[in-house]
Amino acid sequence: MEPLLTQTAERPVRANRTDEPVIVFRNVWLAFDDHVVLRNVSFTLLPGRLKVFLGASGAGKSTILRIILGLLRPDDGEVYVLGHRVDQMSESDLMAVRAHLGMVFQEGALFDSLTVGENVGYRLYEELRVPPDEADARVAEVLGFVGMADYIDRMPAELSGGQRRRVAIARAMITRPRILLYDEPTTGLDPITALTVDDEIIKLRDLEGVSSILVTHQLRDAFYIAEHEAVQTGDRVRFRPVSPERAGNTEFLMLKEGEVAFEGTADELRRTSDPYLRAFLS
Amino acid sequence: MIAPVEWIKSALLEVQEYLRLTGQVARGTVSRPFYVRDLVMQLELIGIGSLTVVVLTGVFTGMVLALQTGLTLDQFGARSVVGRLVSASMVRELGPVLTALMVTGRVGSGIAAEIGSMVVTDQVAALRSLGTDPIRKLVVPRVLAGTIMVPILTVIANGVGMLGGLVISVTQLRVAGSVYWSNVVQGLFMPDIWMGLTKPVIFGFALVSIGCHVGLRTRGGTQGVGRSTTNSVVAASVAILVLDFLITKLLMSLLY
Ligand SMILES: Nc1ncnc2c1ncn2[C@@H]1O[C@H](COP(=O)(O)OP(=O)(O)O)[C@@H](O)[C@H]1O
Ligand SMILES: [Mg+2]
């Protein structure tokens, strides 16, 4: 495989962006014992786009994210991440692909024994062995981006749910990965706090050009993210209703009992007449 | 009730997974990346953390050994050789076994609980997603620290055990301290020392690797963590007693 490993903290973000898909699922099947979780799932994520995965709990959404990361292997089908086939890759080759992926786990999955700063800088301190000053500066920058700069020395146990999610986002984005995966980042948060998390996701999509998959069953947040965009003027970031030419950057995909039941834009989803989708939307 | 065939199958699967883990640990020990800071932290945690309980175990075991053997030796009028029996039993059997059992309760259970809760809260998956092999980061430092510290703790337990025996010999049995000590030294032969040092190395490796294995296989939320903690103590304790028998048998045929 081509060298994916040549990655440092200051690797240019948008270097060599093409319209090659960043993630491809082709006829993916997965069962745990005799419980079939994914049935013939296919989809494509293009660079710079955001795909929102909807579906009842147990529909297989987290499972798809785990397959993308190579934490789980499908029983059948093909999975490509940045052009590399990950479903048959060895664990050591997977490490190289994971360098380009950031994952925000359900509930955050922050390391209990490390401070906020150590959690966020984990990749720089422990894996890439970036010089400490450089790493500290990047940690401060990223914590500032998610509005958590004052919490750098706190322990995760001292944070609220929303703060934990934002730290988890900061940890996932530390090395400027090309793909971010969010697993229910707003579940269990109050609507106001949820909006602060939604804004981070919009900023990463619109200002950093990250390709992302968002798993959620909070429709409010999903539509807010799909129908808003972030624009930067100087140091200030504003959020406004999305312009028509950028509206297509966010797409919805509905999973129903392990199958893709719908794929389309926010507008198409709002206008759907499918009874299952209508029930889910109401 | 689980059918016996199913039970045997799942037990074999468990053993297979455990052996796979020990293979990965071996590879993680001899190749990079190696997490030195985690090793240092675990050495301290296991060593310092278990010191009090190991010293207490050693002292009281030595004292009770002196009392009991003193009583038996009186029947032969051989009370003065009490030191010989205390040192031989401490070094060959009780020191290694009791230290390992105490460390299992103190540290093995903690390791299973810690790794288990990292599994159920996705922290282990998060490690992998951040490019870290959890075996190298979590298991290798703990197993190495256990394999190094349990022998050291055992030597300490043996030492304070002999001191405990001394106190009882002098105060209760009226055996002179110098007589006690010369018997302690006479009671120890090279093979005893080899046996006394081989056992804790193997016990330390076994109890920590079992704790890690059970922790990594935790399923089912907080309840699962509780189950893993208990299981790790039971499995490691039984393993220590079985290994003790096997090592004794093997070394006796090799060394004596
Ligand atoms: N490790 C596992 N072992 C057995 N079943 C699992 C495992 N992980 C997930 N499942 C099952 O797979 C289904 C999909 O899980 P998941 O992808 O987590 O759903 P969700 O859409 O809520 O994220 C669920 O029914 C779950 O019980
Ligand atoms: Mg889920």
mmCIF file of N, CA and C in Angstrom, chain A residues 103-174:
data_model
loop_
_atom_site.group_PDB
_atom_site.id
_atom_site.type_symbol
_atom_site.label_atom_id
_atom_site.label_comp_id
_atom_site.label_asym_id
_atom_site.label_seq_id
_atom_site.Cartn_x
_atom_site.Cartn_y
_atom_site.Cartn_z
ATOM 1 N N MET A 103 -12.431 9.509 15.791
ATOM 2 C CA MET A 103 -13.718 8.968 16.206
ATOM 3 C C MET A 103 -14.142 9.611 17.515
ATOM 4 N N VAL A 104 -15.386 10.097 17.541
ATOM 5 C CA VAL A 104 -15.978 10.599 18.780
ATOM 6 C C VAL A 104 -16.944 9.529 19.258
ATOM 7 N N PHE A 105 -16.556 8.806 20.320
ATOM 8 C CA PHE A 105 -17.365 7.684 20.782
ATOM 9 C C PHE A 105 -18.605 8.169 21.518
ATOM 10 N N GLN A 106 -19.617 7.306 21.505
ATOM 11 C CA GLN A 106 -20.796 7.516 22.325
ATOM 12 C C GLN A 106 -20.301 7.746 23.761
ATOM 13 N N GLU A 107 -20.804 8.756 24.445
ATOM 14 C CA GLU A 107 -20.375 9.080 25.823
ATOM 15 C C GLU A 107 -18.934 9.591 25.893
ATOM 16 N N GLY A 108 -18.241 9.717 24.765
ATOM 17 C CA GLY A 108 -16.918 10.324 24.783
ATOM 18 C C GLY A 108 -15.745 9.375 24.900
ATOM 19 N N ALA A 109 -15.870 8.346 25.770
ATOM 20 C CA ALA A 109 -14.781 7.385 25.989
ATOM 21 C C ALA A 109 -13.452 8.081 26.294
ATOM 22 N N LEU A 110 -13.500 9.127 27.109
ATOM 23 C CA LEU A 110 -12.256 9.783 27.521
ATOM 24 C C LEU A 110 -11.515 8.860 28.491
ATOM 25 N N PHE A 111 -10.172 8.967 28.505
ATOM 26 C CA PHE A 111 -9.395 8.142 29.427
ATOM 27 C C PHE A 111 -9.510 8.731 30.831
ATOM 28 N N ASP A 112 -10.092 7.934 31.751
ATOM 29 C CA ASP A 112 -10.352 8.402 33.114
ATOM 30 C C ASP A 112 -9.097 8.876 33.831
ATOM 31 N N SER A 113 -7.969 8.213 33.547
ATOM 32 C CA SER A 113 -6.773 8.463 34.353
ATOM 33 C C SER A 113 -5.944 9.628 33.830
ATOM 34 N N LEU A 114 -6.358 10.233 32.703
ATOM 35 C CA LEU A 114 -5.594 11.342 32.134
ATOM 36 C C LEU A 114 -6.392 12.635 32.232
ATOM 37 N N THR A 115 -5.660 13.774 32.301
ATOM 38 C CA THR A 115 -6.343 15.063 32.321
ATOM 39 C C THR A 115 -6.931 15.359 30.948
ATOM 40 N N VAL A 116 -7.737 16.423 30.882
ATOM 41 C CA VAL A 116 -8.326 16.851 29.619
ATOM 42 C C VAL A 116 -7.229 17.094 28.576
ATOM 43 N N GLY A 117 -6.187 17.822 28.987
ATOM 44 C CA GLY A 117 -5.098 18.122 28.062
ATOM 45 C C GLY A 117 -4.386 16.862 27.577
ATOM 46 N N GLU A 118 -4.157 15.910 28.487
ATOM 47 C CA GLU A 118 -3.475 14.665 28.109
ATOM 48 C C GLU A 118 -4.357 13.808 27.209
ATOM 49 N N ASN A 119 -5.674 13.838 27.476
ATOM 50 C CA ASN A 119 -6.602 13.132 26.598
ATOM 51 C C ASN A 119 -6.544 13.699 25.189
ATOM 52 N N VAL A 120 -6.657 15.024 25.104
ATOM 53 C CA VAL A 120 -6.723 15.675 23.800
ATOM 54 C C VAL A 120 -5.417 15.470 23.038
ATOM 55 N N GLY A 121 -4.277 15.563 23.754
ATOM 56 C CA GLY A 121 -2.978 15.445 23.094
ATOM 57 C C GLY A 121 -2.476 14.020 22.996
ATOM 58 N N TYR A 122 -3.328 13.037 23.352
ATOM 59 C CA TYR A 122 -2.854 11.649 23.452
ATOM 60 C C TYR A 122 -2.017 11.210 22.249
ATOM 61 N N ARG A 123 -2.570 11.454 21.060
ATOM 62 C CA ARG A 123 -1.870 11.001 19.849
ATOM 63 C C ARG A 123 -0.503 11.656 19.708
ATOM 64 N N LEU A 124 -0.423 12.937 20.052
ATOM 65 C CA LEU A 124 0.837 13.657 19.897
ATOM 66 C C LEU A 124 1.857 13.200 20.930
ATOM 67 N N TYR A 125 1.415 13.061 22.199
ATOM 68 C CA TYR A 125 2.339 12.724 23.272
ATOM 69 C C TYR A 125 2.762 11.253 23.215
ATOM 70 N N GLU A 126 1.791 10.348 23.012
ATOM 71 C CA GLU A 126 2.071 8.930 23.193
ATOM 72 C C GLU A 126 2.467 8.231 21.898
ATOM 73 N N GLU A 127 1.886 8.634 20.775
ATOM 74 C CA GLU A 127 2.128 7.875 19.558
ATOM 75 C C GLU A 127 3.086 8.567 18.599
ATOM 76 N N LEU A 128 2.872 9.852 18.349
ATOM 77 C CA LEU A 128 3.704 10.530 17.360
ATOM 78 C C LEU A 128 4.974 11.102 17.978
ATOM 79 N N ARG A 129 4.989 11.191 19.349
ATOM 80 C CA ARG A 129 6.159 11.745 20.044
ATOM 81 C C ARG A 129 6.577 13.079 19.442
ATOM 82 N N VAL A 130 5.588 13.961 19.260
ATOM 83 C CA VAL A 130 5.847 15.319 18.790
ATOM 84 C C VAL A 130 6.587 16.057 19.911
ATOM 85 N N PRO A 131 7.523 16.991 19.584
ATOM 86 C CA PRO A 131 8.180 17.760 20.648
ATOM 87 C C PRO A 131 7.144 18.414 21.572
ATOM 88 N N PRO A 132 7.386 18.374 22.893
ATOM 89 C CA PRO A 132 6.371 18.797 23.863
ATOM 90 C C PRO A 132 5.801 20.206 23.627
ATOM 91 N N ASP A 133 6.666 21.187 23.303
ATOM 92 C CA ASP A 133 6.148 22.557 23.125
ATOM 93 C C ASP A 133 5.145 22.604 21.985
ATOM 94 N N GLU A 134 5.532 21.934 20.901
ATOM 95 C CA GLU A 134 4.674 21.907 19.723
ATOM 96 C C GLU A 134 3.337 21.238 20.055
ATOM 97 N N ALA A 135 3.432 20.109 20.781
ATOM 98 C CA ALA A 135 2.230 19.370 21.139
ATOM 99 C C ALA A 135 1.335 20.207 22.062
ATOM 100 N N ASP A 136 1.948 20.853 23.073
ATOM 101 C CA ASP A 136 1.170 21.681 24.004
ATOM 102 C C ASP A 136 0.436 22.792 23.260
ATOM 103 N N ALA A 137 1.140 23.406 22.289
ATOM 104 C CA ALA A 137 0.526 24.506 21.548
ATOM 105 C C ALA A 137 -0.679 24.010 20.755
ATOM 106 N N ARG A 138 -0.533 22.845 20.134
ATOM 107 C CA ARG A 138 -1.636 22.297 19.341
ATOM 108 C C ARG A 138 -2.813 21.929 20.253
ATOM 109 N N VAL A 139 -2.526 21.361 21.439
ATOM 110 C CA VAL A 139 -3.584 21.003 22.383
ATOM 111 C C VAL A 139 -4.359 22.265 22.786
ATOM 112 N N ALA A 140 -3.628 23.334 23.092
ATOM 113 C CA ALA A 140 -4.285 24.583 23.490
ATOM 114 C C ALA A 140 -5.145 25.109 22.355
ATOM 115 N N GLU A 141 -4.615 25.027 21.124
ATOM 116 C CA GLU A 141 -5.358 25.519 19.968
ATOM 117 C C GLU A 141 -6.671 24.750 19.790
ATOM 118 N N VAL A 142 -6.582 23.428 19.863
ATOM 119 C CA VAL A 142 -7.764 22.598 19.643
ATOM 120 C C VAL A 142 -8.778 22.780 20.766
ATOM 121 N N LEU A 143 -8.293 22.877 22.016
ATOM 122 C CA LEU A 143 -9.217 23.101 23.129
ATOM 123 C C LEU A 143 -9.902 24.460 22.976
ATOM 124 N N GLY A 144 -9.169 25.449 22.463
ATOM 125 C CA GLY A 144 -9.781 26.742 22.194
ATOM 126 C C GLY A 144 -10.875 26.620 21.146
ATOM 127 N N PHE A 145 -10.610 25.826 20.110
ATOM 128 C CA PHE A 145 -11.577 25.630 19.017
ATOM 129 C C PHE A 145 -12.919 25.116 19.554
ATOM 130 N N VAL A 146 -12.878 24.197 20.535
ATOM 131 C CA VAL A 146 -14.129 23.665 21.085
ATOM 132 C C VAL A 146 -14.548 24.402 22.359
ATOM 133 N N GLY A 147 -13.871 25.514 22.661
ATOM 134 C CA GLY A 147 -14.277 26.333 23.806
ATOM 135 C C GLY A 147 -14.032 25.694 25.153
ATOM 136 N N MET A 148 -12.942 24.898 25.260
ATOM 137 C CA MET A 148 -12.674 24.213 26.535
ATOM 138 C C MET A 148 -11.280 24.548 27.069
ATOM 139 N N ALA A 149 -10.720 25.677 26.611
ATOM 140 C CA ALA A 149 -9.328 25.998 26.947
ATOM 141 C C ALA A 149 -9.100 26.076 28.461
ATOM 142 N N ASP A 150 -10.093 26.517 29.222
ATOM 143 C CA ASP A 150 -9.902 26.692 30.668
ATOM 144 C C ASP A 150 -9.892 25.373 31.428
ATOM 145 N N TYR A 151 -10.210 24.284 30.748
ATOM 146 C CA TYR A 151 -10.392 23.014 31.451
ATOM 147 C C TYR A 151 -9.227 22.068 31.257
ATOM 148 N N ILE A 152 -8.106 22.580 30.739
ATOM 149 C CA ILE A 152 -7.008 21.708 30.293
ATOM 150 C C ILE A 152 -6.473 20.801 31.400
ATOM 151 N N ASP A 153 -6.507 21.255 32.672
ATOM 152 C CA ASP A 153 -5.955 20.435 33.752
ATOM 153 C C ASP A 153 -7.000 19.672 34.548
ATOM 154 N N ARG A 154 -8.262 19.744 34.117
ATOM 155 C CA ARG A 154 -9.298 18.992 34.831
ATOM 156 C C ARG A 154 -9.222 17.508 34.482
ATOM 157 N N MET A 155 -9.842 16.684 35.353
ATOM 158 C CA MET A 155 -9.997 15.265 35.041
ATOM 159 C C MET A 155 -11.364 15.070 34.383
ATOM 160 N N PRO A 156 -11.501 14.061 33.506
ATOM 161 C CA PRO A 156 -12.788 13.856 32.823
ATOM 162 C C PRO A 156 -13.967 13.718 33.787
ATOM 163 N N ALA A 157 -13.730 13.123 34.968
ATOM 164 C CA ALA A 157 -14.827 12.922 35.913
ATOM 165 C C ALA A 157 -15.416 14.249 36.396
ATOM 166 N N GLU A 158 -14.653 15.337 36.247
ATOM 167 C CA GLU A 158 -15.130 16.640 36.730
ATOM 168 C C GLU A 158 -15.904 17.413 35.658
ATOM 169 N N LEU A 159 -16.138 16.803 34.502
ATOM 170 C CA LEU A 159 -16.798 17.525 33.407
ATOM 171 C C LEU A 159 -18.263 17.139 33.287
ATOM 172 N N SER A 160 -19.054 18.049 32.733
ATOM 173 C CA SER A 160 -20.447 17.725 32.436
ATOM 174 C C SER A 160 -20.509 16.945 31.123
ATOM 175 N N GLY A 161 -21.679 16.395 30.829
ATOM 176 C CA GLY A 161 -21.837 15.588 29.622
ATOM 177 C C GLY A 161 -21.442 16.330 28.350
ATOM 178 N N GLY A 162 -21.889 17.567 28.216
ATOM 179 C CA GLY A 162 -21.591 18.341 27.023
ATOM 180 C C GLY A 162 -20.107 18.652 26.906
ATOM 181 N N GLN A 163 -19.487 18.942 28.065
ATOM 182 C CA GLN A 163 -18.055 19.235 28.050
ATOM 183 C C GLN A 163 -17.254 18.004 27.638
ATOM 184 N N ARG A 164 -17.689 16.832 28.128
ATOM 185 C CA ARG A 164 -16.996 15.592 27.752
ATOM 186 C C ARG A 164 -17.044 15.378 26.247
ATOM 187 N N ARG A 165 -18.224 15.618 25.650
ATOM 188 C CA ARG A 165 -18.351 15.430 24.187
ATOM 189 C C ARG A 165 -17.431 16.373 23.441
ATOM 190 N N ARG A 166 -17.343 17.632 23.934
ATOM 191 C CA ARG A 166 -16.499 18.588 23.217
ATOM 192 C C ARG A 166 -15.020 18.222 23.353
ATOM 193 N N VAL A 167 -14.630 17.708 24.536
ATOM 194 C CA VAL A 167 -13.246 17.248 24.694
ATOM 195 C C VAL A 167 -12.993 16.052 23.772
ATOM 196 N N ALA A 168 -13.989 15.173 23.669
ATOM 197 C CA ALA A 168 -13.837 14.006 22.789
ATOM 198 C C ALA A 168 -13.655 14.450 21.337
ATOM 199 N N ILE A 169 -14.387 15.494 20.929
ATOM 200 C CA ILE A 169 -14.216 16.027 19.574
ATOM 201 C C ILE A 169 -12.808 16.591 19.415
ATOM 202 N N ALA A 170 -12.344 17.326 20.442
ATOM 203 C CA ALA A 170 -10.998 17.896 20.382
ATOM 204 C C ALA A 170 -9.957 16.791 20.244
ATOM 205 N N ARG A 171 -10.122 15.694 20.999
ATOM 206 C CA ARG A 171 -9.160 14.594 20.930
ATOM 207 C C ARG A 171 -9.146 13.964 19.531
ATOM 208 N N ALA A 172 -10.357 13.837 18.949
ATOM 209 C CA ALA A 172 -10.439 13.191 17.635
ATOM 210 C C ALA A 172 -9.817 14.052 16.538
ATOM 211 N N MET A 173 -9.875 15.399 16.697
ATOM 212 C CA MET A 173 -9.415 16.270 15.603
ATOM 213 C C MET A 173 -7.969 16.724 15.755
ATOM 214 N N ILE A 174 -7.264 16.250 16.797
ATOM 215 C CA ILE A 174 -5.951 16.809 17.145
ATOM 216 C C ILE A 174 -4.949 16.747 16.002
#
